[in-house]
Amino acid sequence: MLKQYLSAGYPILAVKTCEPERAEKELLWELFNAQYENGTQPYHCHSWDIVNDIRQWGVIDSDNGTRQLSYSSVQGGRTQEDDMLPPEIFPLKWLSRQESNTVLFVWNYHKFLVPHAIHTIQSLQNFRDEWKQCQKALVMLVPDIEVVTELDKSITIIDFDLPDKAKIVGVLEELAEGNNITVSNGQKENLSNTAMGLTLFEAENAFALSFSHEHNTFDPRVVMEQKAQMVKKNATLEYSHFEETFDSIGGLENLKQFSSRIIQSPLSRGVLLLGIPGVGKSMLAKALGNEAGIPTLSLDLGRVFGSLVGQSEGKIREATRIIDAMAPCILFCDEINPGLLAA
C-alpha cells in the first residue's frame, strides 16, 4: 500500500487509523520487506511524536533466526535553531535535512493541522516539492483528519483497515496458548466473528475479559458486550435491549414471515415500514433482533445534525463505520420523517 505511493513520489500522506502502533509496524515491514525481497533501494525510516522525539527504525536478526523491528533514539539530531522552533515544526525541518529515501512517520499530527496554524501550513507547502524531488515522505498517523483548504491538494489520505479475521484469530490463539487451553475451530470461528470490527488491542482485552477460569473457555457474549462499548461512545447510536418478540405482536403474520426470510439473506439491506401510528411498525423492528439472535442498534436522527459545516456528514460516517463493525446487526431508525424533513 505505502510502497506504491512512495515510489510514485507522494511527499505527504495521512494514514487514517485508530491503531497507530500496528499501522506503523505493518507499513515499516512493507518497506523493509521490499528492500530484502526485491533488492530495492533501502528506505531510511524514522518516527516522531511529541513525547519521544525522533526515533530511527531498523531490522535486526533475533536468536531464533527471525527478523525483528528495532528502534533507537536519534542522537545529535537537534541544532540550537531547532530548539527555538515550535515542536510541530521541528520534524518538518528535520526531514528536510535528511538524505533521499527518508520516510518520517509522525503521530497525531492532525492536532497541528487546524485552520489558524499558519506556520505548520506554510512549512508543509514550502517543503512539499523539495521532499518530492528528493524521494522523502512525511507519513501522518491520525485517527481522523480534516484537511485545511491550503493543503487540500497536497495531502493524500489512505485508510488503514481494521484487523482481518486471521489477525483476530492469532490474538485468540496466543491467549489460549498462554492459558494452556484448547480452542476448537468452531469456537475460533464464533469468537473471531464476534470480535470483528475491534482493534487488536480491543480484541485482546475482550478475549482476556471473556476467559472463564471456572469453565476454562472464552465466552463470546462477553466479547459482544465489550464490542458494544463502541456504540456507547457514539452519541448518535444506542445499543438497544428490547424485550419484544414476535409472540408479543398480534397479527402481521405475513410481515413476520417476510422479515424472518430476508434477514437471513446476504442480499437484503433493509425494510421501510410505512403506515399510520399504532399498527406495530416499531414493535416489529424491536422484536426482529430477538427473533434473529443478533444485536439491535438504534439511530437517533435528531442527534446526527450538527451546527457546523461537515459535522453531520462526519457523524454519519462514524455511525456507519460502527454499524459495519457490529455486523451482523439490525439498525432501527424510528420516526425518520422529522429527520429527513430537517435535512
Short mmCIF file of C-alpha atoms in Angstrom, two decimals:
data_model
loop_
_atom_site.label_atom_id
_atom_site.label_comp_id
_atom_site.label_asym_id
_atom_site.label_seq_id
_atom_site.Cartn_x
_atom_site.Cartn_y
_atom_site.Cartn_z
CA MET A 1 0.00 0.00 0.00
CA LEU A 2 2.55 2.60 1.14
CA LYS A 3 5.35 1.43 -1.17
CA GLN A 4 3.40 2.36 -4.31
CA TYR A 5 2.76 5.90 -3.07
CA LEU A 6 6.41 6.40 -2.13
CA SER A 7 7.61 5.02 -5.46
CA ALA A 8 5.31 7.49 -7.20
CA GLY A 9 6.84 10.36 -5.22
CA TYR A 10 3.96 11.30 -2.94
CA PRO A 11 5.55 13.60 -0.32
CA ILE A 12 2.74 13.99 2.26
CA LEU A 13 0.46 11.12 3.26
CA ALA A 14 -2.13 10.80 6.01
CA VAL A 15 -2.89 7.26 7.15
CA LYS A 16 -6.25 7.15 8.93
CA THR A 17 -6.09 4.60 11.72
CA CYS A 18 -7.08 4.20 15.35
CA GLU A 19 -4.13 1.78 15.71
CA PRO A 20 -1.05 3.92 15.03
CA GLU A 21 1.38 1.39 16.51
CA ARG A 22 0.10 -1.52 14.41
CA ALA A 23 -0.17 0.67 11.32
CA GLU A 24 3.38 1.93 11.71
CA LYS A 25 4.83 -1.56 12.17
CA GLU A 26 2.94 -3.06 9.24
CA LEU A 27 3.96 -0.20 6.96
CA LEU A 28 7.57 -0.47 8.14
CA TRP A 29 7.59 -4.18 7.34
CA GLU A 30 6.18 -3.40 3.90
CA LEU A 31 9.10 -1.09 3.18
CA PHE A 32 11.79 -3.29 4.72
CA ASN A 33 10.49 -6.45 3.03
CA ALA A 34 10.56 -4.69 -0.34
CA GLN A 35 14.23 -3.99 0.30
CA TYR A 36 15.09 -7.56 1.35
CA GLU A 37 12.97 -9.45 -1.16
CA ASN A 38 13.19 -7.26 -4.25
CA GLY A 39 16.52 -5.58 -3.70
CA THR A 40 15.00 -2.11 -3.97
CA GLN A 41 16.80 0.94 -2.68
CA PRO A 42 16.51 0.94 1.13
CA TYR A 43 14.28 3.40 2.92
CA HIS A 44 15.60 5.27 5.94
CA CYS A 45 12.64 5.03 8.30
CA HIS A 46 12.10 7.22 11.34
CA SER A 47 9.19 8.18 13.55
CA TRP A 48 8.32 11.23 15.62
CA ASP A 49 5.85 12.02 18.34
CA ILE A 50 5.70 15.00 20.64
CA VAL A 51 6.90 12.96 23.65
CA ASN A 52 9.61 10.65 22.25
CA ASP A 53 11.01 12.97 19.56
CA ILE A 54 12.83 11.33 16.62
CA ARG A 55 13.50 7.59 16.59
CA GLN A 56 15.22 5.52 13.94
CA TRP A 57 13.82 2.17 12.80
CA GLY A 58 15.74 -0.84 11.58
CA VAL A 59 15.65 -4.63 11.38
CA ILE A 60 17.76 -6.99 13.48
CA ASP A 61 18.22 -10.75 13.40
CA SER A 62 16.94 -12.44 16.55
CA ASP A 63 18.42 -15.53 18.21
CA ASN A 64 15.78 -17.82 16.68
CA GLY A 65 16.66 -16.74 13.16
CA THR A 66 13.74 -14.38 12.58
CA ARG A 67 13.95 -10.69 11.80
CA GLN A 68 12.52 -8.13 14.21
CA LEU A 69 11.90 -4.41 14.11
CA SER A 70 14.15 -2.35 16.33
CA TYR A 71 14.32 1.35 17.08
CA SER A 72 16.78 3.71 18.72
CA SER A 73 16.73 7.37 19.63
CA VAL A 74 18.46 9.70 17.20
CA GLN A 75 21.37 11.38 18.95
CA GLY A 76 22.58 14.82 17.96
CA GLY A 77 19.69 15.43 15.59
CA ARG A 78 18.84 18.84 17.03
CA THR A 79 20.56 22.15 16.49
CA GLN A 80 20.28 25.32 18.54
CA GLU A 81 17.94 26.65 15.88
CA ASP A 82 15.76 23.54 16.26
CA ASP A 83 15.34 24.20 19.96
CA MET A 84 13.82 27.57 19.11
CA LEU A 85 11.22 26.07 16.76
CA PRO A 86 7.66 25.15 17.75
CA PRO A 87 7.59 21.39 18.46
CA GLU A 88 5.37 20.63 15.46
CA ILE A 89 7.70 22.42 13.02
CA PHE A 90 10.86 20.59 14.12
CA PRO A 91 10.08 17.22 12.43
CA LEU A 92 9.41 19.02 9.15
CA LYS A 93 12.74 20.87 9.31
CA TRP A 94 14.48 17.68 10.38
CA LEU A 95 13.10 15.72 7.41
CA SER A 96 14.26 18.43 5.01
CA ARG A 97 17.88 17.89 6.18
CA GLN A 98 17.88 14.12 5.69
CA GLU A 99 19.15 12.12 2.74
CA SER A 100 16.98 10.81 -0.08
CA ASN A 101 14.55 7.93 0.53
CA THR A 102 13.85 9.06 4.09
CA VAL A 103 10.38 8.35 5.49
CA LEU A 104 9.21 10.03 8.68
CA PHE A 105 6.11 8.73 10.46
CA VAL A 106 4.52 11.39 12.67
CA TRP A 107 1.89 10.53 15.25
CA ASN A 108 -1.28 12.56 15.85
CA TYR A 109 -0.18 15.38 13.59
CA HIS A 110 -3.81 16.25 12.86
CA LYS A 111 -3.74 18.22 16.12
CA PHE A 112 -1.44 20.72 14.41
CA LEU A 113 -3.38 20.98 11.13
CA VAL A 114 -6.02 23.43 12.24
CA PRO A 115 -7.12 26.42 10.12
CA HIS A 116 -5.19 29.03 12.15
CA ALA A 117 -1.89 27.04 12.26
CA ILE A 118 -0.28 29.14 9.55
CA HIS A 119 3.31 28.16 10.42
CA THR A 120 2.55 24.45 10.01
CA ILE A 121 0.54 25.01 6.84
CA GLN A 122 3.19 27.21 5.24
CA SER A 123 6.02 24.86 6.22
CA LEU A 124 4.28 21.91 4.56
CA GLN A 125 3.68 23.99 1.44
CA ASN A 126 7.33 25.06 1.38
CA PHE A 127 8.75 21.56 1.84
CA ARG A 128 6.33 19.63 -0.36
CA ASP A 129 8.13 19.95 -3.71
CA GLU A 130 11.56 19.54 -2.13
CA TRP A 131 10.51 16.26 -0.48
CA LYS A 132 9.00 15.01 -3.72
CA GLN A 133 12.17 15.74 -5.68
CA CYS A 134 14.38 14.01 -3.09
CA GLN A 135 12.08 10.98 -2.58
CA LYS A 136 11.27 11.92 1.00
CA ALA A 137 7.89 11.46 2.63
CA LEU A 138 6.01 12.61 5.69
CA VAL A 139 3.51 9.95 6.79
CA MET A 140 0.95 11.12 9.35
CA LEU A 141 -0.70 8.50 11.56
CA VAL A 142 -4.04 10.03 12.51
CA PRO A 143 -7.41 8.73 13.76
CA ASP A 144 -9.17 11.29 11.57
CA ILE A 145 -8.23 14.39 9.66
CA GLU A 146 -9.93 17.44 8.21
CA VAL A 147 -7.53 18.80 5.62
CA VAL A 148 -7.38 22.59 5.57
CA THR A 149 -8.11 24.26 2.25
CA GLU A 150 -4.47 25.33 1.73
CA LEU A 151 -3.29 21.70 1.84
CA ASP A 152 -6.26 20.05 0.17
CA LYS A 153 -4.28 19.24 -2.99
CA SER A 154 -1.06 18.34 -1.18
CA ILE A 155 -2.13 15.66 1.32
CA THR A 156 -3.20 12.20 0.20
CA ILE A 157 -5.36 10.22 2.63
CA ILE A 158 -5.00 6.43 2.99
CA ASP A 159 -7.41 4.30 5.02
CA PHE A 160 -5.75 1.63 7.16
CA ASP A 161 -8.16 -1.24 7.66
CA LEU A 162 -9.06 -2.83 10.96
CA PRO A 163 -7.51 -6.26 11.55
CA ASP A 164 -8.90 -9.13 9.48
CA LYS A 165 -10.11 -12.44 10.87
CA ALA A 166 -6.67 -14.09 10.62
CA LYS A 167 -5.11 -11.46 12.89
CA ILE A 168 -8.01 -11.71 15.35
CA VAL A 169 -7.61 -15.50 15.46
CA GLY A 170 -3.88 -15.04 16.03
CA VAL A 171 -4.56 -12.96 19.15
CA LEU A 172 -7.05 -15.58 20.39
CA GLU A 173 -4.61 -18.44 19.83
CA GLU A 174 -1.85 -16.58 21.64
CA LEU A 175 -4.11 -16.03 24.67
CA ALA A 176 -5.29 -19.64 24.60
CA GLU A 177 -1.71 -20.89 24.47
CA GLY A 178 -0.75 -18.65 27.37
CA ASN A 179 -3.58 -20.13 29.47
CA ASN A 180 -2.89 -23.73 28.35
CA ILE A 181 -6.35 -24.29 26.90
CA THR A 182 -7.53 -25.76 23.62
CA VAL A 183 -9.95 -23.80 21.47
CA SER A 184 -11.84 -25.73 18.80
CA ASN A 185 -12.11 -24.45 15.25
CA GLY A 186 -15.80 -23.79 15.82
CA GLN A 187 -15.04 -21.65 18.88
CA LYS A 188 -12.36 -19.78 16.96
CA GLU A 189 -14.84 -19.06 14.18
CA ASN A 190 -17.52 -17.86 16.60
CA LEU A 191 -15.21 -15.73 18.73
CA SER A 192 -13.37 -14.18 15.79
CA ASN A 193 -16.65 -13.30 14.06
CA THR A 194 -17.87 -11.68 17.27
CA ALA A 195 -14.65 -9.66 17.61
CA MET A 196 -14.58 -8.41 14.02
CA GLY A 197 -14.59 -4.62 13.94
CA LEU A 198 -12.41 -4.31 17.03
CA THR A 199 -8.79 -3.24 17.04
CA LEU A 200 -6.22 -5.86 18.06
CA PHE A 201 -5.86 -4.09 21.40
CA GLU A 202 -9.62 -4.16 21.96
CA ALA A 203 -9.90 -7.78 20.81
CA GLU A 204 -7.14 -8.92 23.14
CA ASN A 205 -8.77 -7.15 26.09
CA ALA A 206 -12.20 -8.55 25.21
CA PHE A 207 -10.88 -12.10 24.92
CA ALA A 208 -8.99 -11.78 28.20
CA LEU A 209 -12.10 -10.48 29.96
CA SER A 210 -14.25 -13.23 28.45
CA PHE A 211 -11.96 -16.02 29.65
CA SER A 212 -13.58 -18.07 32.38
CA HIS A 213 -11.15 -19.92 34.64
CA GLU A 214 -14.10 -21.85 36.04
CA HIS A 215 -15.12 -23.28 32.67
CA ASN A 216 -11.66 -22.96 31.06
CA THR A 217 -13.08 -21.33 27.93
CA PHE A 218 -13.92 -18.00 26.30
CA ASP A 219 -17.44 -16.54 26.41
CA PRO A 220 -18.48 -14.81 23.14
CA ARG A 221 -21.27 -12.95 24.98
CA VAL A 222 -18.68 -11.02 26.97
CA VAL A 223 -16.85 -10.17 23.75
CA MET A 224 -20.09 -8.81 22.28
CA GLU A 225 -20.70 -6.74 25.41
CA GLN A 226 -17.27 -5.18 25.04
CA LYS A 227 -17.93 -4.62 21.36
CA ALA A 228 -21.00 -2.65 22.38
CA GLN A 229 -18.63 -0.13 24.00
CA MET A 230 -18.08 1.31 20.52
CA VAL A 231 -21.77 2.15 20.38
CA LYS A 232 -21.77 3.71 23.85
CA LYS A 233 -19.02 6.10 22.77
CA ASN A 234 -21.10 7.31 19.82
CA ALA A 235 -23.74 9.96 20.51
CA THR A 236 -25.98 9.05 17.56
CA LEU A 237 -26.24 5.29 18.21
CA GLU A 238 -27.64 3.29 21.07
CA TYR A 239 -27.19 -0.41 21.82
CA SER A 240 -30.78 -1.44 22.47
CA HIS A 241 -32.03 -4.32 24.61
CA PHE A 242 -35.66 -4.88 23.70
CA GLU A 243 -37.92 -7.44 25.36
CA GLU A 244 -40.36 -7.79 22.45
CA THR A 245 -40.60 -10.99 20.39
CA PHE A 246 -42.89 -11.98 17.54
CA ASP A 247 -45.19 -13.53 20.14
CA SER A 248 -45.69 -10.04 21.58
CA ILE A 249 -47.26 -8.85 18.32
CA GLY A 250 -50.80 -9.75 17.37
CA GLY A 251 -51.27 -10.28 13.65
CA LEU A 252 -48.82 -9.14 10.95
CA GLU A 253 -48.08 -12.81 10.18
CA ASN A 254 -47.09 -12.15 6.56
CA LEU A 255 -44.74 -9.36 7.63
CA LYS A 256 -43.20 -11.58 10.30
CA GLN A 257 -42.52 -14.34 7.76
CA PHE A 258 -41.16 -11.85 5.23
CA SER A 259 -38.86 -10.22 7.80
CA SER A 260 -37.56 -13.57 9.04
CA ARG A 261 -36.81 -14.61 5.48
CA ILE A 262 -34.99 -11.50 4.31
CA ILE A 263 -32.85 -11.16 7.43
CA GLN A 264 -31.18 -14.45 6.51
CA SER A 265 -30.35 -13.23 3.00
CA PRO A 266 -26.97 -11.52 2.43
CA LEU A 267 -28.56 -9.52 -0.40
CA SER A 268 -31.15 -7.81 1.78
CA ARG A 269 -30.29 -4.37 3.12
CA GLY A 270 -33.40 -3.06 4.82
CA VAL A 271 -37.15 -2.59 5.05
CA LEU A 272 -39.14 0.65 5.13
CA LEU A 273 -42.30 0.25 7.21
CA LEU A 274 -44.80 2.96 6.34
CA GLY A 275 -48.19 3.31 7.98
CA ILE A 276 -50.41 5.06 10.47
CA PRO A 277 -49.34 5.13 14.15
CA GLY A 278 -50.12 2.17 16.37
CA VAL A 279 -50.09 -0.69 13.85
CA GLY A 280 -46.91 -2.36 15.15
CA LYS A 281 -44.12 -0.97 12.97
CA SER A 282 -41.73 -0.10 15.80
CA MET A 283 -42.64 -3.21 17.78
CA LEU A 284 -41.80 -5.46 14.83
CA ALA A 285 -38.40 -3.80 14.42
CA LYS A 286 -37.68 -4.26 18.13
CA ALA A 287 -38.76 -7.91 18.07
CA LEU A 288 -36.75 -8.80 14.97
CA GLY A 289 -33.39 -8.66 16.76
CA ASN A 290 -34.54 -11.11 19.43
CA GLU A 291 -36.01 -13.44 16.82
CA ALA A 292 -32.81 -13.42 14.75
CA GLY A 293 -30.49 -13.52 17.76
CA ILE A 294 -28.42 -10.54 16.63
CA PRO A 295 -27.86 -7.12 18.27
CA THR A 296 -30.13 -4.18 17.55
CA LEU A 297 -28.78 -0.65 17.21
CA SER A 298 -30.99 2.43 17.33
CA LEU A 299 -30.04 5.50 15.29
CA ASP A 300 -31.32 8.84 16.58
CA LEU A 301 -31.50 11.10 13.54
CA GLY A 302 -32.09 14.10 15.77
CA ARG A 303 -28.56 13.78 17.13
CA VAL A 304 -26.98 13.48 13.69
CA PHE A 305 -27.43 17.05 12.57
CA GLY A 306 -24.76 19.48 13.72
CA SER A 307 -24.43 23.24 13.54
CA LEU A 308 -21.09 23.28 11.71
CA VAL A 309 -20.47 22.52 8.04
CA GLY A 310 -19.46 18.87 7.62
CA GLN A 311 -20.37 17.93 11.18
CA SER A 312 -23.48 15.97 10.20
CA GLU A 313 -21.62 14.09 7.48
CA GLY A 314 -18.86 13.21 9.94
CA LYS A 315 -21.38 11.82 12.43
CA ILE A 316 -22.99 9.70 9.72
CA ARG A 317 -19.60 8.34 8.61
CA GLU A 318 -18.68 7.41 12.17
CA ALA A 319 -22.08 5.80 12.76
CA THR A 320 -21.87 3.72 9.58
CA ARG A 321 -18.34 2.61 10.48
CA ILE A 322 -19.60 1.31 13.82
CA ILE A 323 -22.66 -0.30 12.22
CA ASP A 324 -20.41 -2.13 9.74
CA ALA A 325 -18.17 -3.26 12.59
CA MET A 326 -21.15 -4.59 14.55
CA ALA A 327 -22.48 -6.61 11.61
CA PRO A 328 -24.49 -8.76 11.53
CA CYS A 329 -26.91 -6.46 13.32
CA ILE A 330 -30.23 -4.68 12.93
CA LEU A 331 -30.31 -0.90 12.59
CA PHE A 332 -33.55 0.58 13.92
CA CYS A 333 -34.46 4.10 12.73
CA ASP A 334 -37.73 5.24 14.27
CA GLU A 335 -39.72 8.32 13.23
CA ILE A 336 -37.47 9.21 10.29
CA ASN A 337 -39.88 11.76 8.82
CA PRO A 338 -38.78 14.73 11.00
CA GLY A 339 -35.12 13.91 10.41
CA LEU A 340 -35.49 13.74 6.64
CA LEU A 341 -37.51 16.95 6.59
CA ALA A 342 -34.79 18.67 8.63
CA ALA A 343 -32.22 17.57 6.07
#
